[in-house]
Amino acid sequence: MTQRERNWLLLAPAAAWFFVMLILPLSFVFVFSFGERGDAGGYVPAFTFEQYANLPARFAAFKNTLILAPLGTLAAMLIAYPLAYQLAVRTDPKWRLILLVLVIVPFWTSILIRSYAWLFILGGQGIPRLLDFIGIEDVRLIYTPFAVLIGIIYGYLPLMVFPIYVALDRLDKRLLEASADLGARPMTTFFRVTLPMSIPGMATGCMLVFILLMGEFLIPALLGGGKVFFVGNALVDLFLQSRNWAFGSAVAMMLIVVMLVTVTVYMRLIARLNTQRDDDVALM
Amino acid sequence: MMQEKVPGGTQEAEGDASMPVAELRSVSKSFGSVLAARDLNLSIRQGEFLSFLGPSGCGKTTALRMLAGFETPTEGEVRIAGEVVNDLPSFRRPVNMVFQSYALFPHLTVAQNIAYGLQQQRPRPTREEVSAKVSEALETVRLAGFEGRRIWEMSGGQQQRVALARAIVNRPRLLLLDEPLAALDRKLRKEMQIELQDLQRSLGITFVLVTHDQEEALSLSDRICVMRGGRIVQIGSPRELYDEPASKYVADFVGTSNFFEGSIASKDGEQAVLKLADGQTMAGTCAPGLSVGDKACVSLRPEQIALENAASDGAHPVTVLNRIFLGEHTEYLVSSETLGNVIVLAPRQAERAGTSYNKGDKAWITWREDAARILLSEQ
Ligand SMILES: Nc1ncnc2c1ncn2[C@@H]1O[C@H](COP(=O)(O)OP(=O)(O)O)[C@@H](O)[C@H]1O
Ligand SMILES: [Mg+2]
């Protein structure tokens, strides 16, 4: 066997997986999106742009997703960063592992069960009731965008904490000493060394969370109560309830396009951030 | 506020040459149960090149880090320019450090790395001032034109220079260097040693170097502080350490030496006589603090022993075991029935004069009595 043949052989499983799990279904969706809905639901072959013309009917779902997914990602990052920082930089290595495990423990139970917990906490018997108790009346939390946001942050936090933790853990602590040695106060050291050096971790975390959020449907279904729905909910609805596969496929294609565009823009932004030179000594 | 002009100057540290730049007073540092530094006393003089020398793990880095402000002494005082700085964080100390692995900022360019310290100064220097100083520093370390380079695009030797430039550009009172040349290959290390020395002389900055390489310490330093197990065992100029080691440990660590073990039989002022195990005696200059009966040894440097082809009064007969050509010198390993194996370093002239020996030859070794030093042998 030549080296070349061996390389192909090693690639084969991944290529097969890629084809069966991605290319093939995607091709179906692509073809379906130009078809029509059968009388009893499902799909009838055709070639029409009708489904795409119909997309504005799901505008609200796209709007919700494109507002709450980035917002949720950002909020998760703002909460995850100090947590990861505390774990990686401040915590005694003895305790680190235990605390890290505590961060993933919630993953051991189903997101469904965990979201139900929030349903209770944010529902009439939860926080609003406590607020009522101290005189703040008629607060509605459940089935609002806020509830969905809380659910998102809660569910995706560990996914954000880990890449940032890894970046901060790998950060050579001598760089922090070097910064202090050169006269930088702790705050300056953080903004000029720690933060820039952890950008790759933050970027990875945001990417992971954002992409997964774009397809999220469980949290909006439970905590949004049908009022705050994502594209994911629209898809579930179209494929499983109204059995309009053709329109569902068009929505799915649109979601993919939106995702490709946002992720590309995002990657460009990060790349520029990483190579950006310090303003102070620019062009030296 | 009272304003009174005192004639004859103030007690400002700046101009006072006799005031030490930094001092360690009875400084100890423990990490849990590990005593990394024990009762260090040291006064660092303005403008000197001082080295901490000792084997790995003897506490050199710990001592340096206490001066830099990265470690707080468990006991004692660290003073800089006369003031106790035990609780002064490193970013407030007029001290800069060249780290063992350089610790350059990988996300910044060479120029940004060097500018980093200047940008922390208050009042903040202008962009032009920073730029000019960075260029000057880069020229000093012979890296002009490398401003826009990334750290990872530089070789080890170049990174070393950047680290040096990043520290000296701030004109610190004290420049601390933790094994700065350890990662370089031998040839580059020699070059950098010369550059370090030139730099120290031209800048007039006080250098404190940590090294485990005795050759490096001997060739660079004005004074060397030999450490062992967290303690300072001797402080002195390279010549003092070499010629008047205070203990067998120092004699062994600084240069090479032949040791003959025994105990002190008699002592008269600086002179003493050592009785070896087989009963023979050797006279020499005695290190302070020894008394009759102490276990001690005679230390003889290889170049202080002469190899002769004829017997003379007090000479020891030997057989040549090995001969190594070292350029300017030839190193002989000879064996004496009474003294065991002895290393002798003969200058090239001796060979030119026709007195050269081969393996198996018979010869005699002699030395001047004042070359023999009697030292505490506790190893
Ligand atoms: N942060 C630390 N925690 C625990 N032990 C340390 C620490 N730093 C140094 N030590 C210990 O202190 C001793 C001296 O270390 P160090 O000063 O680094 O020696 P050197 O620089 O001479 O090789 C060693 O035994 C080392 O293991
Ligand atoms: Mg060290």
XYZ file of C-alpha atoms and ligand atoms in Angstrom:
691
model
C 0.000 0.000 0.000
C 1.405 3.394 -0.825
C 1.364 6.257 1.613
C -1.311 7.877 -0.492
C -3.569 4.845 -0.370
C -3.083 4.585 3.345
C -4.072 8.214 3.796
C -7.291 7.582 1.919
C -8.001 4.519 3.985
C -7.569 6.478 7.183
C -9.856 9.185 5.898
C -12.529 6.720 4.751
C -14.558 6.395 7.980
C -14.708 10.138 8.446
C -15.589 10.645 4.787
C -18.339 8.014 4.967
C -19.741 9.613 8.094
C -19.572 13.039 6.513
C -21.423 11.779 3.453
C -24.117 9.736 5.185
C -24.810 12.134 8.022
C -24.384 15.466 6.337
C -24.240 15.573 2.549
C -27.004 13.046 1.991
C -29.656 14.489 4.319
C -28.710 17.979 3.291
C -29.257 17.056 -0.344
C -32.715 15.772 0.536
C -33.554 18.975 2.350
C -32.272 20.982 -0.598
C -34.400 19.047 -3.066
C -37.463 19.043 -0.784
C -37.293 22.811 -0.404
C -38.306 23.215 -4.051
C -41.212 20.787 -3.717
C -44.788 21.013 -2.486
C -46.775 19.735 0.463
C -48.882 16.675 -0.268
C -52.567 16.708 0.596
C -51.986 14.449 3.585
C -48.741 16.201 4.426
C -45.210 15.056 3.577
C -43.648 15.893 0.263
C -44.688 15.934 -3.375
C -41.941 16.396 -5.984
C -42.111 19.682 -7.851
C -39.928 22.597 -8.825
C -41.248 25.789 -7.347
C -39.896 28.745 -5.366
C -43.193 29.025 -3.558
C -41.759 27.762 -0.261
C -39.010 30.374 -0.316
C -41.521 33.082 -1.143
C -43.412 31.953 1.939
C -40.452 32.431 4.309
C -41.598 35.824 5.694
C -44.369 33.878 7.435
C -41.660 32.611 9.808
C -39.987 35.991 10.235
C -40.699 36.092 13.979
C -38.862 32.813 14.534
C -35.788 34.080 12.703
C -35.966 37.381 14.532
C -36.169 35.708 17.948
C -33.320 33.354 17.134
C -31.090 36.080 15.753
C -31.665 38.283 18.786
C -31.672 35.761 21.599
C -28.888 33.466 20.333
C -26.218 36.210 20.158
C -27.551 37.790 23.341
C -27.502 34.453 25.141
C -23.995 33.743 23.856
C -22.757 37.106 25.042
C -24.437 36.794 28.437
C -23.095 33.265 28.903
C -19.610 34.511 28.088
C -19.817 37.412 30.526
C -20.827 35.022 33.277
C -18.496 32.199 32.253
C -15.365 34.356 32.050
C -15.088 35.332 35.720
C -15.973 31.781 36.679
C -13.302 30.286 34.423
C -10.839 32.927 35.608
C -11.491 32.108 39.223
C -11.021 28.415 38.526
C -7.912 28.679 36.382
C -6.024 31.514 38.020
C -7.166 31.935 41.582
C -8.193 28.498 42.779
C -5.770 26.242 44.577
C -4.966 23.358 42.172
C -6.142 20.958 44.887
C -9.728 22.189 44.550
C -9.708 22.810 40.848
C -10.803 19.369 39.720
C -13.663 19.202 42.196
C -14.940 22.618 41.149
C -14.628 21.724 37.475
C -16.699 18.603 38.048
C -19.297 20.737 39.804
C -19.525 22.833 36.658
C -20.425 19.771 34.563
C -22.622 18.019 37.106
C -25.785 19.624 35.669
C -24.961 17.860 32.389
C -25.597 14.555 34.096
C -29.330 15.134 34.101
C -31.407 15.789 31.023
C -31.827 19.371 29.894
C -35.558 18.641 29.912
C -35.606 18.039 33.637
C -33.379 20.997 34.327
C -35.564 23.289 32.241
C -38.610 22.087 34.153
C -36.882 23.264 37.289
C -36.651 26.715 35.784
C -40.274 26.466 34.770
C -41.059 26.267 38.448
C -38.541 28.864 39.595
C -39.685 31.473 37.099
C -43.351 30.419 37.230
C -46.128 31.820 39.397
C -45.058 29.822 42.477
C -41.393 30.813 42.189
C -39.616 34.136 42.070
C -42.736 36.229 41.225
C -44.343 34.941 44.392
C -41.321 35.940 46.456
C -41.380 39.365 44.839
C -45.065 39.582 45.586
C -44.237 38.824 49.199
C -41.995 41.890 49.470
C -44.515 44.097 47.733
C -43.511 43.937 44.072
C -46.668 42.703 42.419
C -47.642 41.267 39.071
C -44.180 40.354 37.838
C -44.332 37.905 34.939
C -41.176 35.997 34.163
C -42.200 32.723 32.633
C -43.013 32.620 28.899
C -41.016 35.785 28.236
C -37.796 36.321 26.228
C -36.132 36.870 29.589
C -37.084 33.377 30.727
C -35.678 31.919 27.503
C -32.479 33.897 27.994
C -32.106 32.589 31.544
C -32.642 29.047 30.308
C -30.067 29.499 27.563
C -27.429 30.922 29.887
C -28.032 28.169 32.381
C -27.950 25.364 29.850
C -24.932 26.512 27.876
C -22.713 27.902 30.638
C -20.497 24.812 31.009
C -19.871 24.772 27.276
C -18.595 28.316 27.569
C -16.625 27.810 30.776
C -14.453 24.995 29.474
C -12.736 26.579 26.460
C -12.101 29.755 28.455
C -10.823 27.736 31.387
C -8.428 25.860 29.120
C -7.129 29.092 27.591
C -6.562 30.671 31.001
C -5.063 27.517 32.445
C -2.564 27.315 29.591
C -1.639 30.955 29.993
C 1.958 31.046 31.178
C 1.730 32.586 34.653
C 5.208 34.017 34.231
C 3.743 36.417 31.683
C 1.647 37.879 34.484
C 4.750 38.227 36.622
C 6.621 39.798 33.717
C 3.830 42.323 33.350
C 3.895 43.195 37.047
C 7.673 43.346 36.903
C 7.431 45.943 34.156
C 5.287 48.107 36.392
C 1.763 47.143 35.335
C -0.930 47.197 37.997
C -3.078 44.055 38.288
C -5.870 45.720 36.278
C -3.502 46.648 33.453
C -2.035 43.165 33.477
C -5.511 41.729 33.088
C -6.495 43.919 30.161
C -3.163 43.819 28.372
C -2.072 40.241 28.946
C -4.698 37.927 30.409
C -7.649 39.073 28.323
C -5.901 39.188 24.923
C -4.295 35.822 25.581
C -7.684 34.256 26.316
C -9.384 35.525 23.164
C -9.008 32.171 21.361
C -10.767 30.407 24.238
C -13.547 32.971 24.285
C -13.907 32.713 20.511
C -14.189 28.923 20.645
C -16.735 29.041 23.441
C -18.870 31.625 21.671
C -18.764 29.708 18.415
C -19.798 26.452 20.083
C -22.645 28.017 22.017
C -23.850 30.197 19.179
C -24.041 27.406 16.614
C -25.872 25.128 19.010
C -28.243 27.933 20.008
C -29.220 28.548 16.396
C -30.785 25.087 16.373
C -32.190 25.206 19.921
C -35.861 24.365 20.392
C -36.314 22.786 23.804
C -35.617 25.814 25.983
C -37.831 28.217 23.965
C -40.578 25.563 23.877
C -40.555 25.089 27.648
C -39.694 28.513 28.987
C -41.072 30.546 26.086
C -44.346 28.713 26.227
C -45.062 29.073 22.491
C -44.731 32.834 22.751
C -40.982 33.063 22.269
C -40.139 30.544 19.592
C -36.927 29.901 17.686
C -36.380 28.652 14.140
C -35.850 25.272 15.775
C -39.430 25.363 17.077
C -40.701 26.339 13.641
C -38.919 23.314 12.181
C -40.277 20.906 14.786
C -43.702 22.318 14.111
C -43.441 22.085 10.331
C -41.953 18.589 10.180
C -43.785 16.890 13.038
C -47.067 18.739 13.475
C -48.260 20.266 10.235
C -46.174 17.833 8.175
C -45.258 20.477 5.660
C -41.895 19.021 4.665
C -41.381 21.274 1.667
C -41.810 24.502 3.612
C -39.863 23.044 6.547
C -36.993 22.308 4.178
C -36.995 25.863 2.868
C -36.866 27.187 6.456
C -33.998 24.797 7.203
C -32.099 25.938 4.110
C -32.584 29.534 5.146
C -31.278 28.749 8.637
C -28.163 27.180 7.145
C -27.549 30.238 4.985
C -27.986 32.590 7.939
C -25.641 30.466 10.016
C -22.973 30.361 7.310
C -23.090 34.105 6.920
C -22.943 34.919 10.627
C -20.212 32.387 11.352
C -18.105 33.633 8.445
C -18.441 37.234 9.553
C -17.643 36.181 13.109
C -14.510 34.271 12.117
C -13.263 37.219 10.078
C -13.791 39.451 13.085
C -11.890 37.156 15.409
C -9.035 36.757 12.955
C -8.712 40.507 12.747
C -8.865 40.850 16.520
C -6.059 38.349 16.877
C -3.689 40.070 14.505
C -4.619 43.558 15.514
C -1.639 45.505 16.685
C -1.626 47.557 19.787
C -2.718 51.123 19.065
C -0.056 52.637 21.225
C 2.893 51.356 19.295
C 1.155 50.837 16.013
C 3.272 50.599 12.926
C 6.497 50.581 14.840
C 4.523 71.816 54.515
C 7.815 73.029 55.786
C 10.367 73.741 53.131
C 13.884 73.998 54.344
C 16.920 73.860 52.166
C 19.549 71.729 53.767
C 23.028 72.587 52.607
C 25.245 69.699 51.686
C 22.455 67.690 50.126
C 19.783 65.436 51.511
C 19.836 61.801 52.409
C 18.671 60.925 48.899
C 19.716 57.466 47.881
C 20.335 58.459 44.269
C 23.607 60.252 44.739
C 24.949 58.281 47.663
C 27.366 55.775 46.220
C 28.009 54.044 49.527
C 24.345 53.212 50.092
C 23.624 49.682 48.957
C 21.138 49.363 46.086
C 19.488 46.473 47.824
C 19.929 44.438 50.953
C 18.780 41.154 52.382
C 18.754 41.158 56.167
C 18.298 37.797 57.884
C 15.927 36.791 55.123
C 14.322 33.351 55.222
C 11.668 31.896 52.985
C 9.791 28.667 53.423
C 7.315 26.999 51.103
C 5.298 24.803 53.415
C 7.923 22.539 54.933
C 10.626 23.409 52.366
C 13.108 25.997 53.595
C 14.143 27.551 50.291
C 16.189 30.389 51.805
C 17.742 30.515 55.254
C 19.042 33.588 56.980
C 20.342 35.369 53.890
C 22.446 38.452 54.571
C 23.669 40.353 51.598
C 24.294 43.912 50.592
C 24.269 44.687 46.883
C 26.510 47.590 45.901
C 25.686 50.309 43.427
C 26.873 49.397 39.924
C 28.260 45.967 40.683
C 27.775 42.707 38.828
C 26.784 40.164 41.449
C 26.085 36.488 40.847
C 24.220 33.906 42.853
C 26.008 30.636 42.203
C 24.975 27.202 43.337
C 23.543 23.903 42.176
C 19.941 23.545 41.095
C 17.464 23.835 43.969
C 19.762 25.732 46.335
C 17.464 28.759 46.499
C 18.971 31.156 43.955
C 15.716 31.848 42.148
C 13.893 32.258 45.450
C 16.409 34.906 46.545
C 16.008 36.721 43.235
C 12.220 36.548 43.360
C 12.222 38.128 46.797
C 14.188 41.052 45.374
C 11.757 41.293 42.451
C 8.738 41.190 44.741
C 7.234 37.900 43.578
C 7.831 36.221 46.925
C 7.477 37.680 50.382
C 10.120 36.624 52.890
C 8.865 34.503 55.753
C 11.355 36.271 57.983
C 13.731 39.200 57.693
C 13.828 42.322 55.594
C 14.368 43.067 51.948
C 15.523 46.619 51.393
C 15.830 48.570 48.192
C 17.598 51.931 48.330
C 17.467 51.763 52.101
C 13.734 51.207 52.413
C 12.076 48.043 53.584
C 10.091 46.707 50.623
C 8.790 43.411 52.015
C 5.215 44.439 51.291
C 5.848 46.518 48.188
C 4.307 44.740 45.181
C 6.602 44.077 42.254
C 4.943 46.658 40.025
C 6.069 49.380 42.413
C 9.696 48.295 42.662
C 12.421 50.003 40.627
C 13.651 46.576 39.650
C 13.371 44.609 36.424
C 13.892 40.975 35.711
C 15.019 38.900 32.760
C 13.158 35.632 33.186
C 14.663 32.194 32.815
C 12.481 31.404 29.796
C 12.242 35.092 28.814
C 8.452 35.347 29.406
C 8.011 37.601 26.380
C 4.431 38.492 25.467
C 3.573 36.310 22.479
C 0.622 38.458 21.422
C 2.739 41.592 21.099
C 5.425 42.558 18.623
C 9.056 43.020 19.600
C 8.578 46.791 19.844
C 5.377 46.418 21.883
C 7.136 44.068 24.274
C 9.901 46.575 24.855
C 7.489 49.512 25.097
C 5.404 47.713 27.734
C 7.358 48.964 30.749
C 7.640 52.518 29.419
C 3.880 52.685 28.947
C 3.369 51.950 32.631
C 5.363 54.989 33.701
C 3.501 57.980 35.124
C 3.370 60.561 33.731
C 2.917 58.523 30.620
C 5.616 59.236 28.040
C 4.477 60.355 24.599
C 4.328 57.961 21.697
C 7.418 59.570 20.188
C 9.400 59.214 23.407
C 8.426 55.561 23.708
C 9.272 54.957 20.085
C 12.673 56.583 20.414
C 13.574 54.673 23.561
C 12.460 51.377 22.065
C 14.644 51.959 19.013
C 17.567 52.881 21.200
C 17.150 49.767 23.332
C 16.933 47.589 20.248
C 20.135 49.130 18.945
C 21.828 48.453 22.266
C 21.063 44.750 21.952
C 21.889 44.828 18.225
C 18.374 44.131 17.010
C 17.654 47.395 15.185
C 15.005 46.902 12.534
C 13.249 44.036 14.315
C 10.550 46.302 15.772
C 7.572 44.801 13.947
C 8.584 41.164 14.345
C 6.533 38.683 16.272
C 8.156 36.874 19.168
C 7.759 33.461 17.619
C 9.593 34.655 14.523
C 12.740 35.213 16.584
C 15.463 32.678 17.385
C 16.335 31.799 20.986
C 19.288 34.160 20.994
C 17.207 36.983 19.572
C 14.457 36.394 22.119
C 17.092 36.609 24.808
C 18.103 40.036 23.487
C 14.501 41.206 23.339
C 14.043 40.150 26.970
C 17.155 42.101 27.867
C 16.006 45.166 25.934
C 12.562 44.988 27.541
C 14.193 45.188 30.968
C 16.989 47.727 30.414
C 14.792 50.201 28.548
C 13.252 51.036 31.947
C 16.670 51.857 33.416
C 15.985 49.877 36.620
C 17.979 50.402 39.789
C 18.580 46.698 39.789
C 18.470 44.255 36.906
C 17.787 40.675 37.917
C 18.714 37.881 35.527
C 17.600 34.318 36.225
C 19.847 31.928 34.316
C 19.410 34.109 31.240
C 21.822 32.168 29.080
C 20.954 28.631 30.132
C 18.855 27.916 27.053
C 21.474 29.048 24.551
C 24.063 26.846 22.882
C 27.631 27.102 24.046
C 28.963 29.433 21.390
C 26.044 31.831 21.651
C 26.318 31.721 25.425
C 29.945 32.862 25.280
C 28.990 35.715 22.966
C 26.113 36.787 25.163
C 28.302 36.667 28.268
C 30.604 39.224 26.727
C 27.654 41.345 25.651
C 26.102 41.183 29.106
C 29.311 42.392 30.649
C 29.695 45.224 28.132
C 26.099 46.211 28.662
C 26.460 46.301 32.411
C 29.555 48.489 32.167
C 28.114 50.913 29.642
C 24.745 51.289 31.381
C 26.076 51.357 34.917
C 23.045 49.383 36.091
C 23.517 46.980 38.992
C 23.180 43.404 37.716
C 22.248 40.408 39.824
C 22.681 37.177 37.910
C 21.583 33.708 38.913
C 23.567 30.845 37.471
C 24.639 27.297 38.199
C 27.545 27.642 35.771
C 30.679 28.459 37.753
C 32.584 29.481 34.643
C 29.892 32.018 33.816
C 29.885 33.401 37.343
C 33.685 33.589 37.448
C 34.035 35.384 34.130
C 31.199 37.893 34.557
C 30.938 38.881 38.188
C 32.520 41.473 40.390
C 31.311 39.427 43.330
C 29.870 35.957 43.644
C 27.517 34.747 46.308
C 27.872 30.983 46.592
C 24.742 29.244 47.848
C 24.026 25.833 49.197
C 20.837 24.369 50.602
C 19.200 27.789 50.948
C 22.213 29.353 52.659
C 24.879 31.738 51.485
C 28.147 29.949 52.151
C 30.572 32.570 50.886
C 30.531 35.968 49.257
C 33.576 37.323 47.506
C 35.270 38.322 44.290
C 35.981 35.492 41.845
C 39.646 35.663 42.839
C 38.854 35.445 46.549
C 36.586 32.471 46.035
C 39.134 30.728 43.910
C 42.196 31.470 45.997
C 40.641 31.580 49.441
C 37.613 29.309 49.457
C 36.029 29.174 52.888
C 35.095 25.513 52.642
C 35.648 22.384 50.642
C 32.221 22.915 49.073
C 33.254 26.289 47.636
C 36.667 25.021 46.514
C 34.951 22.139 44.756
C 32.185 24.217 43.202
C 34.369 27.098 42.075
C 37.027 25.623 39.827
C 38.576 22.174 40.204
C 40.634 21.048 43.133
C 42.444 18.053 44.624
C 41.386 17.191 48.145
C 43.297 15.191 50.751
C 41.224 14.289 53.791
C 42.432 14.156 57.370
C 42.196 16.005 60.637
C 43.995 19.028 61.976
C 47.019 18.003 64.003
C 48.354 21.408 64.978
C 47.604 25.029 64.332
C 49.616 28.208 64.623
C 47.753 31.336 63.598
C 46.884 30.935 59.920
C 49.175 27.991 59.475
C 48.104 24.462 60.279
C 49.213 20.903 59.755
C 46.825 18.226 58.600
C 47.340 14.601 59.477
C 46.150 12.265 56.739
C 44.646 8.862 57.374
C 47.937 7.035 56.718
C 49.808 9.203 59.181
C 51.649 11.526 56.821
C 51.264 15.254 57.358
C 50.644 18.207 55.051
C 51.038 21.858 55.962
C 48.945 24.714 54.603
C 47.037 27.914 55.190
C 44.060 27.312 57.392
C 40.583 28.719 56.678
C 39.075 30.660 59.600
C 36.955 28.869 62.141
C 38.888 25.602 62.279
C 40.546 24.180 65.356
C 42.789 21.264 66.232
C 41.036 17.914 65.883
C 38.520 19.068 63.263
C 37.919 16.909 60.249
C 39.430 18.888 57.423
C 41.091 18.546 54.069
C 43.895 20.062 52.099
C 42.809 21.657 48.854
C 45.315 21.998 46.036
C 44.404 23.550 42.698
C 45.699 21.486 39.726
C 47.701 24.417 38.340
C 49.464 24.931 41.657
C 51.033 21.510 41.475
C 54.243 21.154 39.478
C 55.181 17.957 37.689
C 58.920 17.328 37.678
C 61.182 14.720 36.151
C 63.579 14.487 39.074
C 63.151 13.931 42.779
C 63.542 16.948 45.037
C 63.067 17.596 48.716
C 59.476 16.782 49.758
C 58.401 15.699 46.281
C 55.952 12.825 45.925
C 56.717 10.139 43.357
C 53.844 9.485 40.949
C 52.942 7.498 37.857
C 51.254 9.270 34.943
C 47.865 7.661 34.270
C 46.416 9.933 31.638
C 47.152 13.062 29.656
C 44.595 15.395 28.109
C 45.599 18.156 25.747
C 43.583 21.324 26.510
C 45.272 23.859 24.237
C 47.069 26.284 26.505
C 47.346 23.654 29.198
C 47.825 19.947 29.492
C 45.918 18.088 32.155
C 47.621 15.079 33.726
C 46.017 12.500 35.924
C 48.753 11.025 38.083
C 48.704 8.434 40.798
C 50.690 8.607 43.996
C 51.027 5.661 46.363
C 50.489 7.894 49.356
C 48.048 10.502 48.007
C 45.933 8.595 45.516
C 44.924 10.157 42.215
C 45.897 13.777 41.643
C 45.031 16.139 38.800
C 47.855 18.379 37.606
C 47.518 21.209 35.115
C 50.768 22.004 33.319
C 51.175 25.143 31.224
C 52.127 24.808 27.585
C 55.571 26.353 28.195
C 56.528 23.411 30.350
C 55.931 21.117 27.407
C 57.837 23.358 25.043
C 60.736 23.265 27.486
C 60.817 19.554 26.887
C 59.197 18.307 30.062
C 56.306 16.344 28.684
C 55.093 13.062 30.106
C 53.352 10.081 28.624
C 51.124 7.459 30.098
C 53.116 5.205 32.385
C 56.008 7.646 32.940
C 57.433 8.126 36.412
C 57.499 11.699 37.744
C 57.371 13.740 40.945
C 54.854 16.296 42.120
C 55.601 19.306 44.338
C 53.788 22.404 45.453
C 54.482 25.531 47.457
C 53.228 25.239 50.975
C 51.225 28.475 50.755
C 49.248 27.026 47.848
C 47.788 24.342 50.067
C 44.606 25.430 51.852
C 43.148 23.625 54.771
C 39.368 23.653 54.702
C 36.435 22.244 56.589
C 35.689 18.989 54.819
C 32.004 18.642 55.634
C 30.675 17.946 52.147
N 6.598 28.075 44.742
C 7.236 27.078 45.375
N 6.529 26.157 46.091
C 7.157 25.170 46.738
N 8.482 24.961 46.734
C 9.247 25.833 46.042
C 8.663 26.922 45.319
N 9.674 27.621 44.725
C 10.809 26.984 45.064
N 10.574 25.911 45.854
C 11.588 25.012 46.438
O 12.577 25.800 47.013
C 13.857 25.285 46.750
C 14.711 26.316 46.051
O 14.212 26.552 44.769
P 14.844 27.608 43.772
O 14.988 28.896 44.459
O 14.018 27.591 42.536
O 16.268 26.991 43.467
P 17.317 27.320 42.306
O 16.858 28.518 41.566
O 18.599 27.524 43.010
O 17.372 26.112 41.438
C 13.644 24.014 45.947
O 13.686 22.931 46.824
C 12.275 24.192 45.375
O 11.672 22.955 45.184
Mg 16.323 28.606 39.383
